[in-house]
Coordinates of C-alpha atoms in Angstrom, one line a residue:
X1 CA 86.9 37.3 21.4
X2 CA 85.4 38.9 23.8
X3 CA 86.8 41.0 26.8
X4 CA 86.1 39.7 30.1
X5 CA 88.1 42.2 32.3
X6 CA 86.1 45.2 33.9
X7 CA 86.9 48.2 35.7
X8 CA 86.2 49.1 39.7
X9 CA 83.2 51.4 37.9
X10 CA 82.2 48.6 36.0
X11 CA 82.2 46.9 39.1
X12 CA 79.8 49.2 40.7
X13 CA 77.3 49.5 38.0
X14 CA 75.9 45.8 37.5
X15 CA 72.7 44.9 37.2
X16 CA 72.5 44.0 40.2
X17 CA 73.6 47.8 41.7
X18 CA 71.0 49.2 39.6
X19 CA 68.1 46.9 40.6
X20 CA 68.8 48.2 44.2
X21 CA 71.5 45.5 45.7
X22 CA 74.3 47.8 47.4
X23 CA 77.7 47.1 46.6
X24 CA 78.8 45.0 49.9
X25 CA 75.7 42.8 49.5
X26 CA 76.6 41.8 46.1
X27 CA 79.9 41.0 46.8
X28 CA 78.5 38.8 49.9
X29 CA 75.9 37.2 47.5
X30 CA 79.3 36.5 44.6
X31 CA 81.1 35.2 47.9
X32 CA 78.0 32.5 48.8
X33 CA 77.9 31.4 45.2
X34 CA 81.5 30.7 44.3
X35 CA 82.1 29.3 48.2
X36 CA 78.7 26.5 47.0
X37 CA 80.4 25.9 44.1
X38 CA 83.5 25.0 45.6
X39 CA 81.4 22.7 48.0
X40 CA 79.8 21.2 45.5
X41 CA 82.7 20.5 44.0
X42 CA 84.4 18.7 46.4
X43 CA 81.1 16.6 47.1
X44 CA 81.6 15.0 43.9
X45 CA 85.1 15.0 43.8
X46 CA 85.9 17.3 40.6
X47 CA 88.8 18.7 39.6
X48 CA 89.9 22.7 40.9
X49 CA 89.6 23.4 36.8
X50 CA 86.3 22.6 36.7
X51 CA 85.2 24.5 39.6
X52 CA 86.8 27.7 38.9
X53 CA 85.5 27.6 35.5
X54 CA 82.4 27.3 37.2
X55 CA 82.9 30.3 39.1
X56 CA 84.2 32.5 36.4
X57 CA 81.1 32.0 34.4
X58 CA 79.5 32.3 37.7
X59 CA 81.1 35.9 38.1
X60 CA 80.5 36.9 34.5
X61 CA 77.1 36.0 34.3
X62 CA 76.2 38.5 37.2
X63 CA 78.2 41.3 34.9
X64 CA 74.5 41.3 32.6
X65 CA 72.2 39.6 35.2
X66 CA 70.8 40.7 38.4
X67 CA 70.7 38.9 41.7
X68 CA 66.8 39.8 42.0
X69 CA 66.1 38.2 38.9
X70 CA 68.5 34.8 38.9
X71 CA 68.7 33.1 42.5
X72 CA 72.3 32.5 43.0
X73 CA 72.6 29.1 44.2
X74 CA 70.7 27.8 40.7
X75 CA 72.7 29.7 39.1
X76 CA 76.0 28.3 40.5
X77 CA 74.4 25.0 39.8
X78 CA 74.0 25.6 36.1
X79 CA 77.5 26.6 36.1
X80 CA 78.7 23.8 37.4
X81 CA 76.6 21.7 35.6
X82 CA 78.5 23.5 32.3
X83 CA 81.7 23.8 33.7
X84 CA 81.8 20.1 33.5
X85 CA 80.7 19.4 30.5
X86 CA 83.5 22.4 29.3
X87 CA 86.3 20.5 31.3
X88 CA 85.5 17.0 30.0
X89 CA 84.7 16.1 33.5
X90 CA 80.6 15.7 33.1
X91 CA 78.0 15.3 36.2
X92 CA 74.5 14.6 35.2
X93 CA 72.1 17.2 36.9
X94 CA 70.5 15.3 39.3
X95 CA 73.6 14.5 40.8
X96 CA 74.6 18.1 40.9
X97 CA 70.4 18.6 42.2
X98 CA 71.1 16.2 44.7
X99 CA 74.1 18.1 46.4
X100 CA 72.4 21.1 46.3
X101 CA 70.0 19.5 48.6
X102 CA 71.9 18.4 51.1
X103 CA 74.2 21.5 51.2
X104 CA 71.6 24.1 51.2
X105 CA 68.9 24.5 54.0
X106 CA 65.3 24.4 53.0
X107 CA 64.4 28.4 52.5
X108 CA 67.5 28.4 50.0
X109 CA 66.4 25.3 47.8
X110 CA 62.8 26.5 47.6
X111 CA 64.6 29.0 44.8
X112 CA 64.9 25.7 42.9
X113 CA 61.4 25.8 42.5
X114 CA 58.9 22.6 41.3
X115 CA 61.2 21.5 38.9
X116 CA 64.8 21.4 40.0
X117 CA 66.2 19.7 36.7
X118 CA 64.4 21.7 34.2
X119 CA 65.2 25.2 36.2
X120 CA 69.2 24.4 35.6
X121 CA 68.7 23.2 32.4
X122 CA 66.6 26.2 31.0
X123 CA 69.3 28.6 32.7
X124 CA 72.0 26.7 30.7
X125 CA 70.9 28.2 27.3
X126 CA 70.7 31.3 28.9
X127 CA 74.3 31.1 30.3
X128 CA 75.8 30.1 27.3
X129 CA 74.2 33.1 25.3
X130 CA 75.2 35.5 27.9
X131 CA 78.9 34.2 28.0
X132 CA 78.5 34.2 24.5
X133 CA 79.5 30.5 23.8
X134 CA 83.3 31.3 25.3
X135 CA 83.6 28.3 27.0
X136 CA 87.2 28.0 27.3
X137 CA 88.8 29.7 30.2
X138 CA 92.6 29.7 31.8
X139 CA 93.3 29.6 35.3
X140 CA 96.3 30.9 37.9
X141 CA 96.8 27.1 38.2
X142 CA 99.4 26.5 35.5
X143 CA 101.0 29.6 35.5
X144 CA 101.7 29.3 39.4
X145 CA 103.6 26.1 39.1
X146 CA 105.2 27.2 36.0
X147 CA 106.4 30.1 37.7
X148 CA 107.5 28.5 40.8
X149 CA 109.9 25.5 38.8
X150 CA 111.7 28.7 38.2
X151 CA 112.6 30.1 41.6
X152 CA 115.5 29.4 43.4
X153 CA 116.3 28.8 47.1
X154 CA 115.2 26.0 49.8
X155 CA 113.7 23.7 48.8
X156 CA 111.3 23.2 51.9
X157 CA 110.8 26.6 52.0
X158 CA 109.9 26.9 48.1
X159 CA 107.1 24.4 48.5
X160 CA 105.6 25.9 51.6
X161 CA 105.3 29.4 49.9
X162 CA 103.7 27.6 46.8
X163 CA 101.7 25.5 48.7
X164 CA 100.1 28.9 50.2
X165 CA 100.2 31.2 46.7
X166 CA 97.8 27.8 45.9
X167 CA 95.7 28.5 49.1
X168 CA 95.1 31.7 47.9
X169 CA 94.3 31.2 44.4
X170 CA 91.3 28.9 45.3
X171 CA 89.8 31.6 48.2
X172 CA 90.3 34.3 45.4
X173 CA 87.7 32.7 43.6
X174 CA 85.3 34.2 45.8
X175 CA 86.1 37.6 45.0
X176 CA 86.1 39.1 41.3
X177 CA 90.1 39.1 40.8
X178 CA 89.1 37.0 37.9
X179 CA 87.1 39.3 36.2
X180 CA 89.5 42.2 36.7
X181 CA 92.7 40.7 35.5
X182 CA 94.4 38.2 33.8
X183 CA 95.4 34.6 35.1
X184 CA 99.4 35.4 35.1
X185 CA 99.0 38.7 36.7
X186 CA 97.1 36.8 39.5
X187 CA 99.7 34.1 39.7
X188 CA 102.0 36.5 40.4
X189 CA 100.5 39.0 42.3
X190 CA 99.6 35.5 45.2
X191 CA 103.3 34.2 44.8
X192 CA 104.1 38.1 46.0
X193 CA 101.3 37.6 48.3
X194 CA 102.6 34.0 49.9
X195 CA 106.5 34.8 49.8
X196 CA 106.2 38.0 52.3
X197 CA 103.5 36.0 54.6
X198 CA 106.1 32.9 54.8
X199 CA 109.5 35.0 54.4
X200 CA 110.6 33.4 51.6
X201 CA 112.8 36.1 49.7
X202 CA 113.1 35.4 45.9
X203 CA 116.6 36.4 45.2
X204 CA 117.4 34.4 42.0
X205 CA 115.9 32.4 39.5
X206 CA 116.1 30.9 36.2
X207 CA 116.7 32.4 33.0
X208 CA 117.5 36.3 34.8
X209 CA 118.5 39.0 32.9
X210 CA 120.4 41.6 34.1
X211 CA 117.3 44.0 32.6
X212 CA 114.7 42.3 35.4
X213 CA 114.7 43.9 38.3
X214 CA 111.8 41.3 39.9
X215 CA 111.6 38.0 39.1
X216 CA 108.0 38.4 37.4
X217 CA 109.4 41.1 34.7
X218 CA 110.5 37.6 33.0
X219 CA 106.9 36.5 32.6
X220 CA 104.7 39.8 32.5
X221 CA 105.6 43.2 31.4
X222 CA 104.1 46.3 32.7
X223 CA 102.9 45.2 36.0
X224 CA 103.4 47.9 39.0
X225 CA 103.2 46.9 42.8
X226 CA 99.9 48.9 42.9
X227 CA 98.2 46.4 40.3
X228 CA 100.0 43.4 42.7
X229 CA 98.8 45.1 45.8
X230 CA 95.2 45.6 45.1
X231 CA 95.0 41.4 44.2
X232 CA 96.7 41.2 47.1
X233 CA 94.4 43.3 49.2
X234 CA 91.3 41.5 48.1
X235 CA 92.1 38.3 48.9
X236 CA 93.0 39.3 52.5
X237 CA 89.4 40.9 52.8
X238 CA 88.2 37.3 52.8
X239 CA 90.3 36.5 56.0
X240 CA 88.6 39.6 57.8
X241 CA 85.3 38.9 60.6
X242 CA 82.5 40.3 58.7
X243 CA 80.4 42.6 61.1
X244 CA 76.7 41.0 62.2
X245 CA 75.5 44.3 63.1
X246 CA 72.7 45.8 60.5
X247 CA 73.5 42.3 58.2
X248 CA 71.7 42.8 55.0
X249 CA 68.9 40.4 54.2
X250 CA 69.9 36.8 53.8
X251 CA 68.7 36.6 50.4
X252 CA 67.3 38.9 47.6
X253 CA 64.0 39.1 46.7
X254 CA 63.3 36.8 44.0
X255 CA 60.5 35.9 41.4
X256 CA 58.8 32.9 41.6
X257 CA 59.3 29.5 40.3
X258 CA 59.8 28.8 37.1
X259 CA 56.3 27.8 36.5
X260 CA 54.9 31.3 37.5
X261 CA 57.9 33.0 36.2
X262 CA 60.2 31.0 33.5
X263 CA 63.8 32.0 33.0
X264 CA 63.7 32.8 29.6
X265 CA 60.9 35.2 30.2
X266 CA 63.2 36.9 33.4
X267 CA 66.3 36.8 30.9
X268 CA 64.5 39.8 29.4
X269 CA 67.0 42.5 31.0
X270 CA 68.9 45.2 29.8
X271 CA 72.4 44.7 30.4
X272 CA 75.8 46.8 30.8
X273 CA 75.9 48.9 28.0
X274 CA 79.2 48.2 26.6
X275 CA 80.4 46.6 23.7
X276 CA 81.0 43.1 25.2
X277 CA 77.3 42.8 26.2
X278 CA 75.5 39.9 25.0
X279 CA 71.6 40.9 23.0
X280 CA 69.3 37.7 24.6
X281 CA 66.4 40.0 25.3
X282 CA 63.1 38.8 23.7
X283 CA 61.9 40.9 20.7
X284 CA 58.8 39.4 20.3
X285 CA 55.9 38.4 23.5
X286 CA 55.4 35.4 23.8
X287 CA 51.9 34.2 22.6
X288 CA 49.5 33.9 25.9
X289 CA 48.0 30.6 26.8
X290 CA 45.0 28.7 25.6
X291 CA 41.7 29.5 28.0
X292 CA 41.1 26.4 30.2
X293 CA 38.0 25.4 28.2
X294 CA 40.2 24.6 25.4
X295 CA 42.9 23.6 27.1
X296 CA 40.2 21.0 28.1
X297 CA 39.1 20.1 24.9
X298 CA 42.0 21.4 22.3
X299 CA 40.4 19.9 19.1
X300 CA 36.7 20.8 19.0
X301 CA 34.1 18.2 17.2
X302 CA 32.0 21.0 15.6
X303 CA 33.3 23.7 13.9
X304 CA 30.6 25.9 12.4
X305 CA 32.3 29.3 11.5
X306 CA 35.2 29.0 9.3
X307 CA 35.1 31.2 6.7
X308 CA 38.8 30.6 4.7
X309 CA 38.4 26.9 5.0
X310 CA 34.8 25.7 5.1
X311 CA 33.5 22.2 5.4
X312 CA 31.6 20.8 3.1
X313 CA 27.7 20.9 3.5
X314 CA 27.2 17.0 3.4
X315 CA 27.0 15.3 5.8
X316 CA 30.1 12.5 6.7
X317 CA 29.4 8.8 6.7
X318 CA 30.5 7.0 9.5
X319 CA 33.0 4.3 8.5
X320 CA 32.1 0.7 8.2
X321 CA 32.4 -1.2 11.5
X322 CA 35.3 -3.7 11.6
X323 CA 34.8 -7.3 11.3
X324 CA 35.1 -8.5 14.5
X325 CA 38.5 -10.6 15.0
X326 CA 38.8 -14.0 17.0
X327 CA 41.5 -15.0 19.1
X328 CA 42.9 -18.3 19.5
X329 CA 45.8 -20.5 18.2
X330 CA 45.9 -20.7 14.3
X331 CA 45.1 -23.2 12.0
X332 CA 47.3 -26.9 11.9
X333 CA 49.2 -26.8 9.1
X334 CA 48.7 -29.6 6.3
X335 CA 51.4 -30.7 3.8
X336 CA 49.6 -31.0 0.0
X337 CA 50.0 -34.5 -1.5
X338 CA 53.1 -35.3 -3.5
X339 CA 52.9 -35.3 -7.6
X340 CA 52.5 -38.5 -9.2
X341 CA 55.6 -39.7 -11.1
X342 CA 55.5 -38.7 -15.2
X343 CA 56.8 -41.2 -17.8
X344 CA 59.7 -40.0 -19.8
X345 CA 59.1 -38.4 -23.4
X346 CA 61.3 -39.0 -26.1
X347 CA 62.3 -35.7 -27.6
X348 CA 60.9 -34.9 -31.2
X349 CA 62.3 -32.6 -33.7
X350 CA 59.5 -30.3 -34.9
X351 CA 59.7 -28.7 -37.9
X352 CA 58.0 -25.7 -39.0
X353 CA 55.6 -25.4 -42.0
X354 CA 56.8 -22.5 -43.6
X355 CA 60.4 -23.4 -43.4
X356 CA 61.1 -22.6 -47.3
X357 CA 58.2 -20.8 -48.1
X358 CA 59.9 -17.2 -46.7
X359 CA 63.5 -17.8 -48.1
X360 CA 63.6 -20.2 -50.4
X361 CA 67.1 -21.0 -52.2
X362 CA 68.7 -19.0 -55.1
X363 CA 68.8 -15.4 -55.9
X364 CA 65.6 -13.8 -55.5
X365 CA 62.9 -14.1 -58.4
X366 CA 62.8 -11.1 -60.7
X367 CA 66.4 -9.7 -59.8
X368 CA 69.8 -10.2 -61.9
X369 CA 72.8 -10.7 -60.2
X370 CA 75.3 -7.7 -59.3
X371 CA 78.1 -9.5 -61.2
X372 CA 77.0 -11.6 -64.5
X373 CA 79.3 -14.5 -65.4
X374 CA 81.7 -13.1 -68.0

């Protein structure tokens, strides 16, 4: 299995930081992605496990891929389009086409190019080699609720602090939390996160050990309030006013359409050089397109130089020309005259001529018998 967790170094050396995107812009353009997906989501009422599958593959794509090279917004769209497939909750991609439209202005959609369906669905193989066909992926979801059915205190209070820890697993989608650590330590880290915003001191819980000094030492191991307090710290970021002074550019620059510039042929990148990086560069160039006067006429009537497979020197005869065929209703049909009745015969035994002629009775002429009379 592949692993999926990065470092703050990895972080800062995507494809997308070495094709000239800074650091804060990427983050802005992984923020706009996920936040679509979400929206998208909730357009056509899927469930939160589809969508943050979606934006995990969303997130690891862009570890291998560069923003100049994939627009973001068909990218999320392919990921969503798989995501629900993965989660056994399917859309068919017009439907997910046709949210995309009315969510995203015109200038953004025109990165959808001609052929809306056939950009996401080229994308898809590319996604899937990229992720390496590791489709299945576990969310903060489960672990949060299992977590919180073992807390102890009020009861009113217990449900508001979940119901906020929940909050802030679905905003830390936007960031790359889920790239960076694992599902529990997340869970944990926004029930940290929730319980000192709402006041809600977890003093005892079930199953405690006189060895765990927090109430997450039951569940993870090895988990310092530095590790907590980063998770922590990047979901607040979300909740700060972003400064509109000397905004970067709205979007990246980006290749053409698919028809001047396919997918597959802008897959061609090299990647993070690590162990987990997926090989879908193309080895070979592809083979370059017919002129137009044979795209015009592909199969030519004459072919005069052909020197492996030459044509014969007669000449060919045309083919006979087809009777010509008339139309109309067929023929009446006419029922053939009975038989005419047929006397009975008597039945006559016939008797061959050489009946006796072949074996006729006695022991054979010429021969004595085996045992002579005494």
């Amino acid at each position: 299995m592949p692993n999926w967790y990065y470092d703050k170094k990895d972080l800062r050396n995507t494809p997308s930081a070495r094709d000239g995107v800074d650091y804060e812009t990427e983050r802005r353009y992984r923020k706009e992605g996920a936040r679509f997906i979400m929206e998208s989501g909730a357009s056509m009422s899927l469930g939160h496990n589809t969508v943050a599958t979606g934006v995990v593959y969303f997130h690891r794509f862009y570890m291998f891929h560069s923003f100049r090279t994939f627009p973001r917004f068909v990218t999320a769209s392919c990921c969503l389009f798989l995501a629900g497939k993965v989660e056994e909750t399917p859309k068919k991609c017009k439907d997910i086409i046709k949210t995309a439209r009315t969510l995203l202005p015109d200038e953004k959609f025109q990165s959808f190019g001609d052929d809306p369906k056939e950009e996401v669905m080229t994308l898809e193989r590319i996604l899937l080699q990229t992720i390496k066909f590791d489709l299945q992926v576990e969310h903060p979801y489960s672990f949060l609720v299992k977590y919180a059915k073992c807390l102890k205190g009020d009861s009113a209070k217990l449900q508001k602090m979940v119901q906020m820890a929940w909050n802030f697993v679905n905003d830390s989608l936007s960031t790359t939390v889920s790239i960076q650590w694992e599902p529990e330590i997340i869970a944990v880290a926004l029930i940290y996160l929730a319980s000192k915003l709402s006041k809600f001191t977890v003093v005892d819980w079930v199953g405690k050990q006189p060895e765990h000094l927090k109430w997450w030492d039951m569940f993870v191991q090895d988990v310092t309030m530095e590790i907590l307090e980063e998770i922590c710290h990047q979901v607040l970021d979300l909740y700060q006013p972003t400064q509109q002074t000397n905004a970067p550019p709205d979007s990246p620059p980006q290749l053409p359409p698919s028809k001047a510039s396919p997918p597959m042929k802008r897959a061609n990148i090299s990647p993070i050089t690590s162990k987990n990086s997926p090989n879908i560069s193309v080895k070979t160039p592809l083979p370059p397109l017919p002129p137009a006067e044979l795209e015009a006429n592909p199969i030519p009537k004459h072919i005069t130089d052909n020197s492996h497979y030459p044509y014969p020197p007669y000449t060919m005869h045309p083919a006979p020309p087809m009777p010509p065929q008339t139309h109309g209703p067929p023929p009446p049909y006419v029922q053939p005259a009975p038989m005419p009745p047929q006397p009975p015969q008597a039945w006559q035994h016939y008797t061959h001529p050489h009946v006796n002629k072949y074996y006729p009775p006695g022991p054979p002429p010429g021969r004595n018998s085996y045992y002579p009379p005494q």
